[in-house]
PDB file of C-alpha atoms in Angstrom:
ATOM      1  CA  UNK A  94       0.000   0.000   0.000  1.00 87.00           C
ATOM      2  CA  UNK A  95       1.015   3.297  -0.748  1.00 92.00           C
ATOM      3  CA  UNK A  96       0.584   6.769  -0.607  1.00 95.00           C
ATOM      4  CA  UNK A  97       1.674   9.981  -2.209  1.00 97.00           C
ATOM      5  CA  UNK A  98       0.748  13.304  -0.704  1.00 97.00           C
ATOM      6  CA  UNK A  99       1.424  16.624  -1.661  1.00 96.00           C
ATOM      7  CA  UNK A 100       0.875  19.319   1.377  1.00 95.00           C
ATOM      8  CA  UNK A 101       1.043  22.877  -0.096  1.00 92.00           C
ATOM      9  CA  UNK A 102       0.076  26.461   1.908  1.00 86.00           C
ATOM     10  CA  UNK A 103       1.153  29.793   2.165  1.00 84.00           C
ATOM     11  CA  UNK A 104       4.382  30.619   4.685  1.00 77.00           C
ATOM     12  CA  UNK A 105       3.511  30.550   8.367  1.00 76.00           C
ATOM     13  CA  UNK A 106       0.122  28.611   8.159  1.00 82.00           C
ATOM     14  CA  UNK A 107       2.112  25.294   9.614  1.00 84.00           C
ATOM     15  CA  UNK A 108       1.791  22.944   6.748  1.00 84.00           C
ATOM     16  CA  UNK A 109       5.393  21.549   7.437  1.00 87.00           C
ATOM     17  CA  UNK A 110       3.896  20.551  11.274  1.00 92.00           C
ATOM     18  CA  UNK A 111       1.320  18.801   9.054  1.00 94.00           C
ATOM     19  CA  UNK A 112       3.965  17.085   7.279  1.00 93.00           C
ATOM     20  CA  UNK A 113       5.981  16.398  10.934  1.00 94.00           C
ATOM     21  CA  UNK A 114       2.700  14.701  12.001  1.00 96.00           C
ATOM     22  CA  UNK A 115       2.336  12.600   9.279  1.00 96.00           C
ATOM     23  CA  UNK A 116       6.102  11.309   9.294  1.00 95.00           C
ATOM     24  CA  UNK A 117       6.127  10.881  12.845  1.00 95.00           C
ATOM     25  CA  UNK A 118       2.589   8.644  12.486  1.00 96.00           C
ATOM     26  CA  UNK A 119       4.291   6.815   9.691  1.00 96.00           C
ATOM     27  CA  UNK A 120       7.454   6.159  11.222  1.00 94.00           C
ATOM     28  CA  UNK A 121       5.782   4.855  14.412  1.00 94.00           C
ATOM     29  CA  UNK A 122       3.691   2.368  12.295  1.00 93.00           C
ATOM     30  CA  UNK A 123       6.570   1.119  10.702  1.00 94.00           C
ATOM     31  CA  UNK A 124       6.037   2.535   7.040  1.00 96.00           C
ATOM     32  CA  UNK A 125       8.619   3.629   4.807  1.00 95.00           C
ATOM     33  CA  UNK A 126       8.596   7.599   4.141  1.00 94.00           C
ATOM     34  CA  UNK A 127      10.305   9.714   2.008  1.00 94.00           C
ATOM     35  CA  UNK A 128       9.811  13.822   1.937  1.00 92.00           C
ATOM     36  CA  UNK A 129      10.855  16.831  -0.230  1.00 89.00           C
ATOM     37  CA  UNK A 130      10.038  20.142   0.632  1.00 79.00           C
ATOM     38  CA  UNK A 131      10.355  23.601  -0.396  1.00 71.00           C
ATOM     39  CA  UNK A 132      10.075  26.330   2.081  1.00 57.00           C
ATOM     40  CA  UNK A 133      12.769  28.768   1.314  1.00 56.00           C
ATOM     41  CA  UNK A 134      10.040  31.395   0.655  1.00 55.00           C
ATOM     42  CA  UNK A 135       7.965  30.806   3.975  1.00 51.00           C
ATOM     43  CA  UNK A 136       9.257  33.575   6.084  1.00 55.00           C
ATOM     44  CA  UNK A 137       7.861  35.705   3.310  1.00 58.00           C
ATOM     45  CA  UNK A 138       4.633  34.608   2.821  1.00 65.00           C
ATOM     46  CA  UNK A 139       5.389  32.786  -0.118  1.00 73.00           C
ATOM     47  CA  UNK A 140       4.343  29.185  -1.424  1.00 77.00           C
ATOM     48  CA  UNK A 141       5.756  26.283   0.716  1.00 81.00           C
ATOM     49  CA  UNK A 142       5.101  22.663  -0.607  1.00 87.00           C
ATOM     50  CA  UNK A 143       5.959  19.154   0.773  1.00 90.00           C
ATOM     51  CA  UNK A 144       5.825  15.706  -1.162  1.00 93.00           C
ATOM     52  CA  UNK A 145       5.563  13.214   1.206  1.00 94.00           C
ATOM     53  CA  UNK A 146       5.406   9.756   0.131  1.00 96.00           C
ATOM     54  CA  UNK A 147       4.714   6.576   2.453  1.00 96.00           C
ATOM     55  CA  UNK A 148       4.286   2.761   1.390  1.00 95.00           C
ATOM     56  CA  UNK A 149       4.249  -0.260   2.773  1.00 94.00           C
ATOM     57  CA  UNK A 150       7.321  -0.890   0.610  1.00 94.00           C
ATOM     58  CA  UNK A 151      10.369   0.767  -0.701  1.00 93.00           C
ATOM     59  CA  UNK A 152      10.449   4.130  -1.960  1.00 93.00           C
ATOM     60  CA  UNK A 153      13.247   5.172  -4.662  1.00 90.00           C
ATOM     61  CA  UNK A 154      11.924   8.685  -5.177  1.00 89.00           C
ATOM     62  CA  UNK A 155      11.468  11.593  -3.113  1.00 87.00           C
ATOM     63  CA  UNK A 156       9.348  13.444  -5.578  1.00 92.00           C
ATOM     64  CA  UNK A 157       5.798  12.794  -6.924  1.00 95.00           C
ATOM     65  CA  UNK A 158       5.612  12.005 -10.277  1.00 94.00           C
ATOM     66  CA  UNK A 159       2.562  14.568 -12.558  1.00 95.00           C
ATOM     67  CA  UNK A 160      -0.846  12.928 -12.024  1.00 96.00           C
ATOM     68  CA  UNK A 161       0.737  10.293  -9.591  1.00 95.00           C
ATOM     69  CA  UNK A 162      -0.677  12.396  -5.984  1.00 97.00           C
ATOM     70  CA  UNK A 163      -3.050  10.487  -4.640  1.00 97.00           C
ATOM     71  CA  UNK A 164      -4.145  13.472  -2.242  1.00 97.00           C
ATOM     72  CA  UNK A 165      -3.427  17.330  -1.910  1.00 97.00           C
ATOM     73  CA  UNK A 166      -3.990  18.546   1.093  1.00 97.00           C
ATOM     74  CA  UNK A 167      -3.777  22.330   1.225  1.00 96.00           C
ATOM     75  CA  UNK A 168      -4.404  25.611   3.633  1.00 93.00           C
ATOM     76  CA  UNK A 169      -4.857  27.903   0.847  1.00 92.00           C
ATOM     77  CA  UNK A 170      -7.645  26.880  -1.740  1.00 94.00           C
ATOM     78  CA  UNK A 171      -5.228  28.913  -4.342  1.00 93.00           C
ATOM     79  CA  UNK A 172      -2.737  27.068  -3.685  1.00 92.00           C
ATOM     80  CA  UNK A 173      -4.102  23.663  -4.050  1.00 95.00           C
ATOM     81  CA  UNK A 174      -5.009  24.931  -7.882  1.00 94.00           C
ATOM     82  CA  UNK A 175      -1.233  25.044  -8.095  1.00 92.00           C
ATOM     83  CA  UNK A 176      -0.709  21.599  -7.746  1.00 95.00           C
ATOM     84  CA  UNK A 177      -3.952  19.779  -9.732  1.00 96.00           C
ATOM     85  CA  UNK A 178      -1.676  18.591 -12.325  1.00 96.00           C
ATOM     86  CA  UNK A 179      -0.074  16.381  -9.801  1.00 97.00           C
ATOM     87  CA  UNK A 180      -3.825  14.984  -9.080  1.00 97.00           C
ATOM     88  CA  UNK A 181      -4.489  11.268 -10.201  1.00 97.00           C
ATOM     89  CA  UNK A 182      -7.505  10.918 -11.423  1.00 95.00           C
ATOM     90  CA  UNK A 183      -9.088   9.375  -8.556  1.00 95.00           C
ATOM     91  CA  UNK A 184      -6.759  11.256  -5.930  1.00 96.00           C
ATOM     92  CA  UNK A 185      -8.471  13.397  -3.491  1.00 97.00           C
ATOM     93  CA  UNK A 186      -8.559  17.262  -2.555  1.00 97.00           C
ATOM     94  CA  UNK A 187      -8.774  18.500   1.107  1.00 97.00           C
ATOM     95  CA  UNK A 188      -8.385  22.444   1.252  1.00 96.00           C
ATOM     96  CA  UNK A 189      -9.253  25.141   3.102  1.00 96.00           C
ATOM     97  CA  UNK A 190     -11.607  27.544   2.160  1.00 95.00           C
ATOM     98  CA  UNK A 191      -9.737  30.570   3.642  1.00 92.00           C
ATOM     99  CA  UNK A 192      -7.962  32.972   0.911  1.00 91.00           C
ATOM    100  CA  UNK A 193      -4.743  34.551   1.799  1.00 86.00           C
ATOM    101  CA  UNK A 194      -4.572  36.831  -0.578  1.00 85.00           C
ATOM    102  CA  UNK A 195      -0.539  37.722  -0.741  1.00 78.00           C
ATOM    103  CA  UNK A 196      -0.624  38.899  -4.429  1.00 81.00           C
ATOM    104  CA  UNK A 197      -2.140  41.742  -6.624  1.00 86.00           C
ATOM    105  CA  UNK A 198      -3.989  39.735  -9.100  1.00 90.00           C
ATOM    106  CA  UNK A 199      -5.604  37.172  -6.698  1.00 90.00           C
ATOM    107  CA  UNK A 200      -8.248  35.531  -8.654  1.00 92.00           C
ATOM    108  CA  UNK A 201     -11.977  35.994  -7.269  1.00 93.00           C
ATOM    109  CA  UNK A 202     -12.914  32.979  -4.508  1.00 93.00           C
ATOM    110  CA  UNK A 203     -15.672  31.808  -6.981  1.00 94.00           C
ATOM    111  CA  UNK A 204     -13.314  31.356  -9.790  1.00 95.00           C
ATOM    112  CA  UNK A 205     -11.265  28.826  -7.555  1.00 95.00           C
ATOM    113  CA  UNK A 206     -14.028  27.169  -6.341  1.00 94.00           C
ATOM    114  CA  UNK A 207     -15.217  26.714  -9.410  1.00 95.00           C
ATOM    115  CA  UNK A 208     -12.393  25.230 -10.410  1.00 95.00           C
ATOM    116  CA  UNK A 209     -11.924  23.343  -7.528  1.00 96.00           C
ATOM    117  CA  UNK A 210     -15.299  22.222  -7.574  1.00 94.00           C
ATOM    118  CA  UNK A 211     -14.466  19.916 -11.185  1.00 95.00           C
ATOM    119  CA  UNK A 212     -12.462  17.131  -8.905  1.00 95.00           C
ATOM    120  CA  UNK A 213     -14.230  14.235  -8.294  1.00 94.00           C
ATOM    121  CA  UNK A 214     -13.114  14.034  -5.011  1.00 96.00           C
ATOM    122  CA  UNK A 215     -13.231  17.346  -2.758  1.00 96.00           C
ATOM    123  CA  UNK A 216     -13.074  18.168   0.875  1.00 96.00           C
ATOM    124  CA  UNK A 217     -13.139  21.787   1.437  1.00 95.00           C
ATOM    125  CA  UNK A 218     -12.854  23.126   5.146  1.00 96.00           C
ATOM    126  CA  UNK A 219     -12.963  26.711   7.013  1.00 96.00           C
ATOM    127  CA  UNK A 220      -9.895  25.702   9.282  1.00 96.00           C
ATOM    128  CA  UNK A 221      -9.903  28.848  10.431  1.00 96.00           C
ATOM    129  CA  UNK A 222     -13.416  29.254  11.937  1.00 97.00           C
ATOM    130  CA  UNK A 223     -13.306  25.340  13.114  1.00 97.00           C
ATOM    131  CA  UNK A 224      -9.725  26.349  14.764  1.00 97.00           C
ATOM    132  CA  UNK A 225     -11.248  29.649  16.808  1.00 96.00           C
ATOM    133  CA  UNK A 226     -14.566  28.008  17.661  1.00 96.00           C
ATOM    134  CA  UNK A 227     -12.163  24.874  19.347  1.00 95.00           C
ATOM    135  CA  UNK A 228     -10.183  27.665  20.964  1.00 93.00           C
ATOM    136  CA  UNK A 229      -6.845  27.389  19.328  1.00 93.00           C
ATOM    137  CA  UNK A 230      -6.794  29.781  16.260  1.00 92.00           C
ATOM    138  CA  UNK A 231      -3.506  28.564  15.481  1.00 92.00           C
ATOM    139  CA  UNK A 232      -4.703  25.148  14.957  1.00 96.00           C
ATOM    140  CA  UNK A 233      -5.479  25.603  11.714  1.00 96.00           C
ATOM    141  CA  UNK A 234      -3.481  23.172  10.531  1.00 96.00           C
ATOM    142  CA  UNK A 235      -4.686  20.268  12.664  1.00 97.00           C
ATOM    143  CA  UNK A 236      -8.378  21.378  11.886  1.00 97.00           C
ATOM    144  CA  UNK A 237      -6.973  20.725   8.029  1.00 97.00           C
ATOM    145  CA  UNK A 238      -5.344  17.335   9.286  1.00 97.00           C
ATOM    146  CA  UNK A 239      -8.267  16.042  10.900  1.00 97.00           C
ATOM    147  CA  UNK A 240     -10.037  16.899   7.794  1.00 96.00           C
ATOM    148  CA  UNK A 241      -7.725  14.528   5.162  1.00 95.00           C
ATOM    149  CA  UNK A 242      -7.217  11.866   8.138  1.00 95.00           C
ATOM    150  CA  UNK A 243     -10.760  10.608   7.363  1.00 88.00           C
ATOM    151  CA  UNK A 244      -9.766   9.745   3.548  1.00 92.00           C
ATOM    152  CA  UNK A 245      -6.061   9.008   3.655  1.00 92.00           C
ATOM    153  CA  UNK A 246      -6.171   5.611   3.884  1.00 87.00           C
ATOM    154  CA  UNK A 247      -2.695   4.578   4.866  1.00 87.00           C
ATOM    155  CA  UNK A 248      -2.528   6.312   8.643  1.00 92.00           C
ATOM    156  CA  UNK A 249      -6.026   6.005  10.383  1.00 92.00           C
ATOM    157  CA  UNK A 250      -7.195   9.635  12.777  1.00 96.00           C
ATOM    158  CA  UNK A 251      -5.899   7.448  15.764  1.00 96.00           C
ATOM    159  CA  UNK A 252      -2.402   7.011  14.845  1.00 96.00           C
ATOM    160  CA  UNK A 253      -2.651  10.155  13.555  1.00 97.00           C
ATOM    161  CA  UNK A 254      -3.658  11.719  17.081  1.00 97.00           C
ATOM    162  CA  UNK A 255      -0.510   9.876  18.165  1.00 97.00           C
ATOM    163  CA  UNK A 256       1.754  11.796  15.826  1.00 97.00           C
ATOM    164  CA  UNK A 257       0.533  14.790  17.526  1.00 98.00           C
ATOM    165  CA  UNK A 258       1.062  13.686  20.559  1.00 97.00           C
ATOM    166  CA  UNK A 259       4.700  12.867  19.473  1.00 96.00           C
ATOM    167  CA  UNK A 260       5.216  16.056  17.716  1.00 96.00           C
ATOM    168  CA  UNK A 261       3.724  18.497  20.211  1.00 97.00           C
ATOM    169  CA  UNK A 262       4.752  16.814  23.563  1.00 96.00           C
ATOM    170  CA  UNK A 263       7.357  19.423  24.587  1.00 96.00           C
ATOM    171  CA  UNK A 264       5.291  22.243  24.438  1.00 96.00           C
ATOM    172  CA  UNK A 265       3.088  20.886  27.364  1.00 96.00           C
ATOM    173  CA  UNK A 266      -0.357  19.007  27.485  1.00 97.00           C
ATOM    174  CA  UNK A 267      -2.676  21.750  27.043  1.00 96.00           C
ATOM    175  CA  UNK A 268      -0.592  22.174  23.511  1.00 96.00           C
ATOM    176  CA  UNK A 269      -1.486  18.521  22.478  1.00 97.00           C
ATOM    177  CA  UNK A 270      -5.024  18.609  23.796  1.00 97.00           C
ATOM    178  CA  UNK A 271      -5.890  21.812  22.044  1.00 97.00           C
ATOM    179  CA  UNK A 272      -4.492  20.432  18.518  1.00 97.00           C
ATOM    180  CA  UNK A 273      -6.001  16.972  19.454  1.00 98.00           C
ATOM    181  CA  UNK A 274      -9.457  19.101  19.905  1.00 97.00           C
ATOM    182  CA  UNK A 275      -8.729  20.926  16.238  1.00 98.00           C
ATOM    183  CA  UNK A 276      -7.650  17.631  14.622  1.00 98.00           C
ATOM    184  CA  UNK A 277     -10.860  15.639  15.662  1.00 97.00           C
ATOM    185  CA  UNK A 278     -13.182  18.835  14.908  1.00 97.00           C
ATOM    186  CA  UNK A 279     -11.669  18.683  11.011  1.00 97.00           C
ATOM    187  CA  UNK A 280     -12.268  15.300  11.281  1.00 96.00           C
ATOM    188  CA  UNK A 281     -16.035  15.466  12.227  1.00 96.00           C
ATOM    189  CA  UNK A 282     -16.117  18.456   9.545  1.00 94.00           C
ATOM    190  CA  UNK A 283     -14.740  16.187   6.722  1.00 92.00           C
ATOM    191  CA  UNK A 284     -17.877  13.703   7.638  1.00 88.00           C
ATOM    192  CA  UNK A 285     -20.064  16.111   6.443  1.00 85.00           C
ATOM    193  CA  UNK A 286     -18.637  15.896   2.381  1.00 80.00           C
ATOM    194  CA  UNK A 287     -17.471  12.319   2.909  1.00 75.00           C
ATOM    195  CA  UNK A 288     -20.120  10.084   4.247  1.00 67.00           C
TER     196      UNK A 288
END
């Protein structure tokens, strides 16, 4: 079994925790995992984008071959645009629905969910809204992993929760709880378009 993610965002919105929580999950379960990332714009705002890959088997490559993503999971519904042509045709989109509009010429919300709107398989969020209702507005990012962790397949929400608690441990309990409370809120969220 095998799975090819790409995780793309907008500097600062955490989506390289996301990836740390995922690699941590698959590492504890014994599954092999290779990751490329680019983040050299992120303290800028700019685009930041990991392929993470994770199989049951070996891996040779680090990066995801065009229409070979099985999911893109994304903060920024602009950003997950970028990356469609790395969609298989039965992959899966999980976005937020939250512009951050860090350009002149950002296109109109309804144009990209229009556009976003053509994939089979969709799972659009408000992270943000989910995130402050839970009490952690910088959970975000959890709110979005709780949303994919429902259709991802290889790493179920409870191993998952475990990579959080891995990843988040040294920043004190109330830290894991409150992204454990924004993961499982995405999660219920994601029910909503998926059952």
């Amino acid at each position: 079994m095998k799975k090819d993610i790409i995780l793309s965002g907008v500097g600062g919105q955490g989506i390289l925790s996301i990836a740390t929580v995922i690699g941590s999950a698959a590492l504890e379960q014994g599954l092999h995992l290779k990751q490329a990332e680019v983040h050299g714009m992120s303290q800028r705002g700019g685009d930041v984008q990991s392929n993470l890959r994770l199989s049951t088997g070996t891996i040779f490559s680090d990066l995801i071959p065009m229409g070979g993503c099985d999911m893109i999971v994304s903060l920024e519904p602009m950003e997950a645009l970028r990356y469609l042509p790395w969609l298989s045709k039965d992959g899966w989109v999980v976005t937020g629905t939250t512009p951050l509009v860090n350009i002149p010429d950002y296109p109109p919300m309804e144009k990209i969910m229009e556009a976003l709107g053509r994939v089979p398989n969709l799972v659009t969020v408000d992270c943000e809204a989910i995130a402050r209702q839970t009490g952690s507005p910088r959970s975000a990012n959890m709110v979005l992993l709780g949303a994919c962790a429902g259709v991802m397949g290889i790493l179920g929400p409870e191993k998952l929760r475990d990579g959080i608690r891995n990843v988040f441990a040294r920043k004190g309990e109330a830290v894991v709880e409150a992204n454990i409370a924004a993961f499982d809120a995405g999660l219920e969220e994601s029910k909503k378009t998926t059952e």
